[in-house]
Short mmCIF file of N, CA and C in Angstrom, two decimals:
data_model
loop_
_atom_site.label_atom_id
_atom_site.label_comp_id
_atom_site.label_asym_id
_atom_site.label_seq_id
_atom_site.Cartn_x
_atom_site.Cartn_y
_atom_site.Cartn_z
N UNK A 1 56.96 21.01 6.70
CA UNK A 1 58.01 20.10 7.12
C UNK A 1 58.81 19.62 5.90
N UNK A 2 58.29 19.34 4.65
CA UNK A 2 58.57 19.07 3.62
C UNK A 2 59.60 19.81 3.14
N UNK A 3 58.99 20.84 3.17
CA UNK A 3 60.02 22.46 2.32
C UNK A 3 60.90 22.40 3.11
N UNK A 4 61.02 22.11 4.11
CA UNK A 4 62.44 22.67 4.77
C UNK A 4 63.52 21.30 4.88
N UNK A 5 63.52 20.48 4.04
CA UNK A 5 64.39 19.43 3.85
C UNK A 5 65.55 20.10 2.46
N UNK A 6 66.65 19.95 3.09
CA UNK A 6 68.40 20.33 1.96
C UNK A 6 68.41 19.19 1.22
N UNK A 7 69.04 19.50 0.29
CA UNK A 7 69.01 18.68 -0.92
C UNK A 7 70.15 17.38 -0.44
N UNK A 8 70.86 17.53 0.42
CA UNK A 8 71.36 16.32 0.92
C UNK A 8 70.40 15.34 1.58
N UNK A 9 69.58 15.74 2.40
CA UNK A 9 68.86 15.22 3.58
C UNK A 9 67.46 14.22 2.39
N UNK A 10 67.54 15.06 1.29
CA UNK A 10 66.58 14.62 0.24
C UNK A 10 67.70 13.57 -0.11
N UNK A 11 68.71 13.60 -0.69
CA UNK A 11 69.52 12.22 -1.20
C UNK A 11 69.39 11.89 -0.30
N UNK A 12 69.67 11.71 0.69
CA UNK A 12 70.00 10.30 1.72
C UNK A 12 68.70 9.62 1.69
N UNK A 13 67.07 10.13 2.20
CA UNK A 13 65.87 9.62 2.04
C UNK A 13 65.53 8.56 1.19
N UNK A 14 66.24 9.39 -0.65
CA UNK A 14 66.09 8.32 -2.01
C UNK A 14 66.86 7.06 -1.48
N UNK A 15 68.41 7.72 -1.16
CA UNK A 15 69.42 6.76 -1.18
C UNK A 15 68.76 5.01 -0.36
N UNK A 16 67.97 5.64 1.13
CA UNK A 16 67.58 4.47 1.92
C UNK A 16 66.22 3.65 1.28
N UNK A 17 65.44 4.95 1.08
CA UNK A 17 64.72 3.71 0.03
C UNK A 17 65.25 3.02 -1.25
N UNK A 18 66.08 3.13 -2.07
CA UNK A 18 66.65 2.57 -2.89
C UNK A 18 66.91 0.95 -2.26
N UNK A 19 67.80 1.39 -1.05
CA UNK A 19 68.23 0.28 -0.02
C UNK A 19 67.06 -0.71 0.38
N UNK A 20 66.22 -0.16 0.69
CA UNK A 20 64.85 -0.77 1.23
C UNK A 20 64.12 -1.54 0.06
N UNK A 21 63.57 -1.21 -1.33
CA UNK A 21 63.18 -1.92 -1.72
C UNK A 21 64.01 -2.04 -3.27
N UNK A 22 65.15 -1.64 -3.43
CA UNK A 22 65.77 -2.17 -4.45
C UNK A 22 65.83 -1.57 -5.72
N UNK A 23 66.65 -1.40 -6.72
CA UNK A 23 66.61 -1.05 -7.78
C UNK A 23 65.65 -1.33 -8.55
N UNK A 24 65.80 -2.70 -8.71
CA UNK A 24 64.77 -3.52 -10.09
C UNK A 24 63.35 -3.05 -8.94
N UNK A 25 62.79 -3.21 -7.98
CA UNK A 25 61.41 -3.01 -7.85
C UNK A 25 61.02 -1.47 -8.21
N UNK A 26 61.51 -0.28 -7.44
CA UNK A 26 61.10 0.84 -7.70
C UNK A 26 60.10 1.05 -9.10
N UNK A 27 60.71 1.02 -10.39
CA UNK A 27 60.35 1.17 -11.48
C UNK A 27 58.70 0.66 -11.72
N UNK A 28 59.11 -0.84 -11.06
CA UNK A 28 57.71 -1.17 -11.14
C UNK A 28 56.45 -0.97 -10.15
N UNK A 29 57.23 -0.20 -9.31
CA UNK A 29 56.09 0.11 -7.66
C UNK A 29 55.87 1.56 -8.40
N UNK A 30 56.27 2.67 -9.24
CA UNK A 30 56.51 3.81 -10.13
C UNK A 30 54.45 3.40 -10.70
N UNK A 31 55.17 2.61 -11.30
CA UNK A 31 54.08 2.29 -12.61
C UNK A 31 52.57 1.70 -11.95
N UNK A 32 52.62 1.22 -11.29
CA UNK A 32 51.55 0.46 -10.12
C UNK A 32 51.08 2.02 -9.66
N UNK A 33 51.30 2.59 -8.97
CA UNK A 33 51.39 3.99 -8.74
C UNK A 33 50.46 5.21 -9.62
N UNK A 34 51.33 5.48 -10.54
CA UNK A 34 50.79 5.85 -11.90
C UNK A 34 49.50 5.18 -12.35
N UNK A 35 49.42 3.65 -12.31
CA UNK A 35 47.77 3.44 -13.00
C UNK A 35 47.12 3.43 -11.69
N UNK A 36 47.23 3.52 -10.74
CA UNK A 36 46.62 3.86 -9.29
C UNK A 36 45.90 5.42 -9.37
N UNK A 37 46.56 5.65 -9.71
CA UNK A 37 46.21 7.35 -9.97
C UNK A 37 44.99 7.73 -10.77
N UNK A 38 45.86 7.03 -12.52
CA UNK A 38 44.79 7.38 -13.36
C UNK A 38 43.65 6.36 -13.21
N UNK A 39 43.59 6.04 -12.43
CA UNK A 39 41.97 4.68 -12.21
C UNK A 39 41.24 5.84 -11.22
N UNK A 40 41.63 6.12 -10.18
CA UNK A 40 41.43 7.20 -9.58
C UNK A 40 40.53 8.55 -10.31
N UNK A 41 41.62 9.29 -10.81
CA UNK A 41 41.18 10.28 -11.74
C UNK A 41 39.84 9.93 -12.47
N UNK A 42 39.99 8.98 -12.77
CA UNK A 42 38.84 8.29 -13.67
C UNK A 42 37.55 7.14 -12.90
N UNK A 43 37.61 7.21 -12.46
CA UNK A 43 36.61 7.26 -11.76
C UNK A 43 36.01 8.32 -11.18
N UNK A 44 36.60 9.09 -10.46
CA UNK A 44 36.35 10.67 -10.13
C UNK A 44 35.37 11.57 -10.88
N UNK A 45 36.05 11.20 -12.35
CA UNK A 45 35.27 11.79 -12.80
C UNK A 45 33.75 11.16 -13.32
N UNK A 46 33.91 9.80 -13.50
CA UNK A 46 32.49 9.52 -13.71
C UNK A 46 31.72 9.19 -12.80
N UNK A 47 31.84 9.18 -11.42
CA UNK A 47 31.62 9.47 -10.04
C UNK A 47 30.51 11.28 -10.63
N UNK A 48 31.45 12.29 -10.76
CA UNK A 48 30.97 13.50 -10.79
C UNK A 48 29.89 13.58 -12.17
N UNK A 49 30.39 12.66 -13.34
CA UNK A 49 29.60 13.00 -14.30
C UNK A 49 28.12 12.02 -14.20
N UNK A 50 28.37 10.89 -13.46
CA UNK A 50 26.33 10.54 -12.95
C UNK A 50 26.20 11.26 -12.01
N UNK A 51 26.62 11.95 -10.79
CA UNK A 51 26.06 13.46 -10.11
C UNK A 51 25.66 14.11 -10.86
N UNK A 52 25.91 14.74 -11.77
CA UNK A 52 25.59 15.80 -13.24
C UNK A 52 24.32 15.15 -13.53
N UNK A 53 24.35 14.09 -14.38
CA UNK A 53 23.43 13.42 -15.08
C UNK A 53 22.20 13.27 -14.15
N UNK A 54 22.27 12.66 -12.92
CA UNK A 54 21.24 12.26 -11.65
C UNK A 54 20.35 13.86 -11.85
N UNK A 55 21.10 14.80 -11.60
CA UNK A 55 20.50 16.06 -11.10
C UNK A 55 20.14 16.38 -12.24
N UNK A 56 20.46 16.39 -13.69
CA UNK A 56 19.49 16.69 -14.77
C UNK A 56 18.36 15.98 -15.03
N UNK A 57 18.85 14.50 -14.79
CA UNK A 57 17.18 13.80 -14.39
C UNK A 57 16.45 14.36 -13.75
N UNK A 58 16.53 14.26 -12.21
CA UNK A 58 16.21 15.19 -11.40
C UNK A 58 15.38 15.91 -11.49
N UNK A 59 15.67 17.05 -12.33
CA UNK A 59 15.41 18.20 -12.38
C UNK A 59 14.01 18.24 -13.83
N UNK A 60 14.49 16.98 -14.68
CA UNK A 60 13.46 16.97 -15.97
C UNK A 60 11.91 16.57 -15.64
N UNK A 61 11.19 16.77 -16.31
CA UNK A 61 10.08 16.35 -16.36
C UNK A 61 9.71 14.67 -16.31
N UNK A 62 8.79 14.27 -15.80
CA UNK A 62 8.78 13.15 -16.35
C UNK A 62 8.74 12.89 -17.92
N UNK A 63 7.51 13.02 -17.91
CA UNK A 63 7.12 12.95 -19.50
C UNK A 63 8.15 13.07 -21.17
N UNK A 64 9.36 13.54 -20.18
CA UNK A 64 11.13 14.11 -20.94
C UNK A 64 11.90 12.85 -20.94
N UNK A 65 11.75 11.75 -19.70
CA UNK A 65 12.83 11.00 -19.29
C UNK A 65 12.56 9.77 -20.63
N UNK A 66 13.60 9.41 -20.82
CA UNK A 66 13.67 8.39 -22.42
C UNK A 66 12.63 6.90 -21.35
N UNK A 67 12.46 6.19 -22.30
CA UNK A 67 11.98 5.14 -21.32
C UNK A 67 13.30 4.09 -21.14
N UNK A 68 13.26 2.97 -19.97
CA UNK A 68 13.70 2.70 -19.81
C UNK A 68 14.60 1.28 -20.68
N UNK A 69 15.94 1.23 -20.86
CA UNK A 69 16.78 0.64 -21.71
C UNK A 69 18.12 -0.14 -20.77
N UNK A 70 18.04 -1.44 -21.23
CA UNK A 70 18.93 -2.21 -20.46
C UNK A 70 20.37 -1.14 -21.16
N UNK A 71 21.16 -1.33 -19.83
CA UNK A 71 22.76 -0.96 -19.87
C UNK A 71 23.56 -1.74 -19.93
N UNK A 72 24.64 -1.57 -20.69
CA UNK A 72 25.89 -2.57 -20.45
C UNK A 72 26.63 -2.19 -19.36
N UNK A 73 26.90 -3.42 -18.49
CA UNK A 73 27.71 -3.13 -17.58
C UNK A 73 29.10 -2.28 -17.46
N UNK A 74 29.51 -1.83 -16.82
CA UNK A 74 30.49 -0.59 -17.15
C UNK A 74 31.34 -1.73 -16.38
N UNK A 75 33.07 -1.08 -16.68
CA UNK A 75 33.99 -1.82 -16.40
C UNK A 75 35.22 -0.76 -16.13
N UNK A 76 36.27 -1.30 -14.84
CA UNK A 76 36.95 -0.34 -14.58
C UNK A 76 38.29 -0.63 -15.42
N UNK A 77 38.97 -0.06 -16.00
CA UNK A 77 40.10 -0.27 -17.10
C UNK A 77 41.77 -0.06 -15.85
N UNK A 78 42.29 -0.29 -16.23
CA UNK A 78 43.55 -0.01 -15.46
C UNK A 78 44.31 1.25 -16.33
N UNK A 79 44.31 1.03 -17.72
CA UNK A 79 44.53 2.01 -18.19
C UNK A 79 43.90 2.67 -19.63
N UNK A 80 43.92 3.84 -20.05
CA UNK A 80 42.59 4.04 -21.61
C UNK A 80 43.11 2.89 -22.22
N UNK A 81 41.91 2.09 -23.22
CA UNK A 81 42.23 1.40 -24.31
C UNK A 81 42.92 -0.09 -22.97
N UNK A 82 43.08 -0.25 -22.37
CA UNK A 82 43.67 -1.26 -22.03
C UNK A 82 42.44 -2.35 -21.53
N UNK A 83 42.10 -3.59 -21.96
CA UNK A 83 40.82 -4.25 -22.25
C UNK A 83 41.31 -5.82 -21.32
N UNK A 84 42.51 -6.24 -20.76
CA UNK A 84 43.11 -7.15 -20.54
C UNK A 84 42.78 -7.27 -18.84
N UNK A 85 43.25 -6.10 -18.56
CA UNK A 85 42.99 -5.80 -17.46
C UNK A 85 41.73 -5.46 -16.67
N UNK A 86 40.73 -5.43 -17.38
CA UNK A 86 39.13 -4.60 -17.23
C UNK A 86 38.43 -5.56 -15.74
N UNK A 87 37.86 -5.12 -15.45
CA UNK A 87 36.92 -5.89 -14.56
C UNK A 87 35.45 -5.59 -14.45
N UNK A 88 34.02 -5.90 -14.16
CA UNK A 88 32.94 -5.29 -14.09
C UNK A 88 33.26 -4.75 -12.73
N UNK A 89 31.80 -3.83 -12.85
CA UNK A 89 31.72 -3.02 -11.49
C UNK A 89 30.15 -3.66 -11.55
N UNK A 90 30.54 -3.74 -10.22
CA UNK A 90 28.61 -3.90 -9.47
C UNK A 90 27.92 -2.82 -8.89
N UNK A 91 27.17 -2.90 -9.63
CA UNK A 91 26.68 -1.34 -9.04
C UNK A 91 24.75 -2.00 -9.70
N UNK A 92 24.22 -2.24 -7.99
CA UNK A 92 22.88 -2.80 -8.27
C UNK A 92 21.57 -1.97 -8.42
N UNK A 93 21.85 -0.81 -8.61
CA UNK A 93 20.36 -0.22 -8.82
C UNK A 93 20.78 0.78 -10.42
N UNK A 94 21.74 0.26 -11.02
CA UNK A 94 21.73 0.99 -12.35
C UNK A 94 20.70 0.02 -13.53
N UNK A 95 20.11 0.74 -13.90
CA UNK A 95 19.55 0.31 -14.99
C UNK A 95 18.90 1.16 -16.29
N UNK A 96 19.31 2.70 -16.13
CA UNK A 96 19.38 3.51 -17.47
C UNK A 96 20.08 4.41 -17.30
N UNK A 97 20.71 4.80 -18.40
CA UNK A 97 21.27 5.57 -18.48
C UNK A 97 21.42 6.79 -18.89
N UNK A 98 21.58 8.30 -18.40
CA UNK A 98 20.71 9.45 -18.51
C UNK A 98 21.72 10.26 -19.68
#
């Protein structure tokens, strides 16, 4: 349905949202967007990388596994390096880390 929109029918779409929420907002609904994404992405992946880690536990011996060591709470960033914005995550049965 997408593909078959003319490059007019595509301006007019921009043109009404322009209308709808305005010049000055766009830019910043853009950027909201964008760190929406990369919070996303990133989580995703450390979502997949304790799957990884779980199943190499998993899979180790006991007698292999380190003993157990308090963790610092992990925190979700809005963007890399950005520390202003951070928040903890609750996450109640973590307590080492593999």
């Amino acid at each position: 349905m997408i593909g078959n929109l003319k490059p007019l029918e595509i301006l007019l779409i921009i043109a009404v949202i322009v209308l709808l929420f305005g010049a000055k907002k766009l830019p910043e609904m853009a950027r909201s967007l964008g760190k929406s994404a990369r919070i996303l992405k990133s989580e995703a992946k450390a979502m997949k990388k304790d799957g990884e880690s779980e199943d190499a536990a998993a899979t180790a011996p006991v007698a292999e596994q380190a003993p157990a060591q308090p963790v610092a709470p992990r925190t979700i960033q809005a963007a890399p390096g950005d520390v202003t914005s951070a928040r903890p995550v609750s996450e109640p049965n973590r307590t080492t880390q593999a």
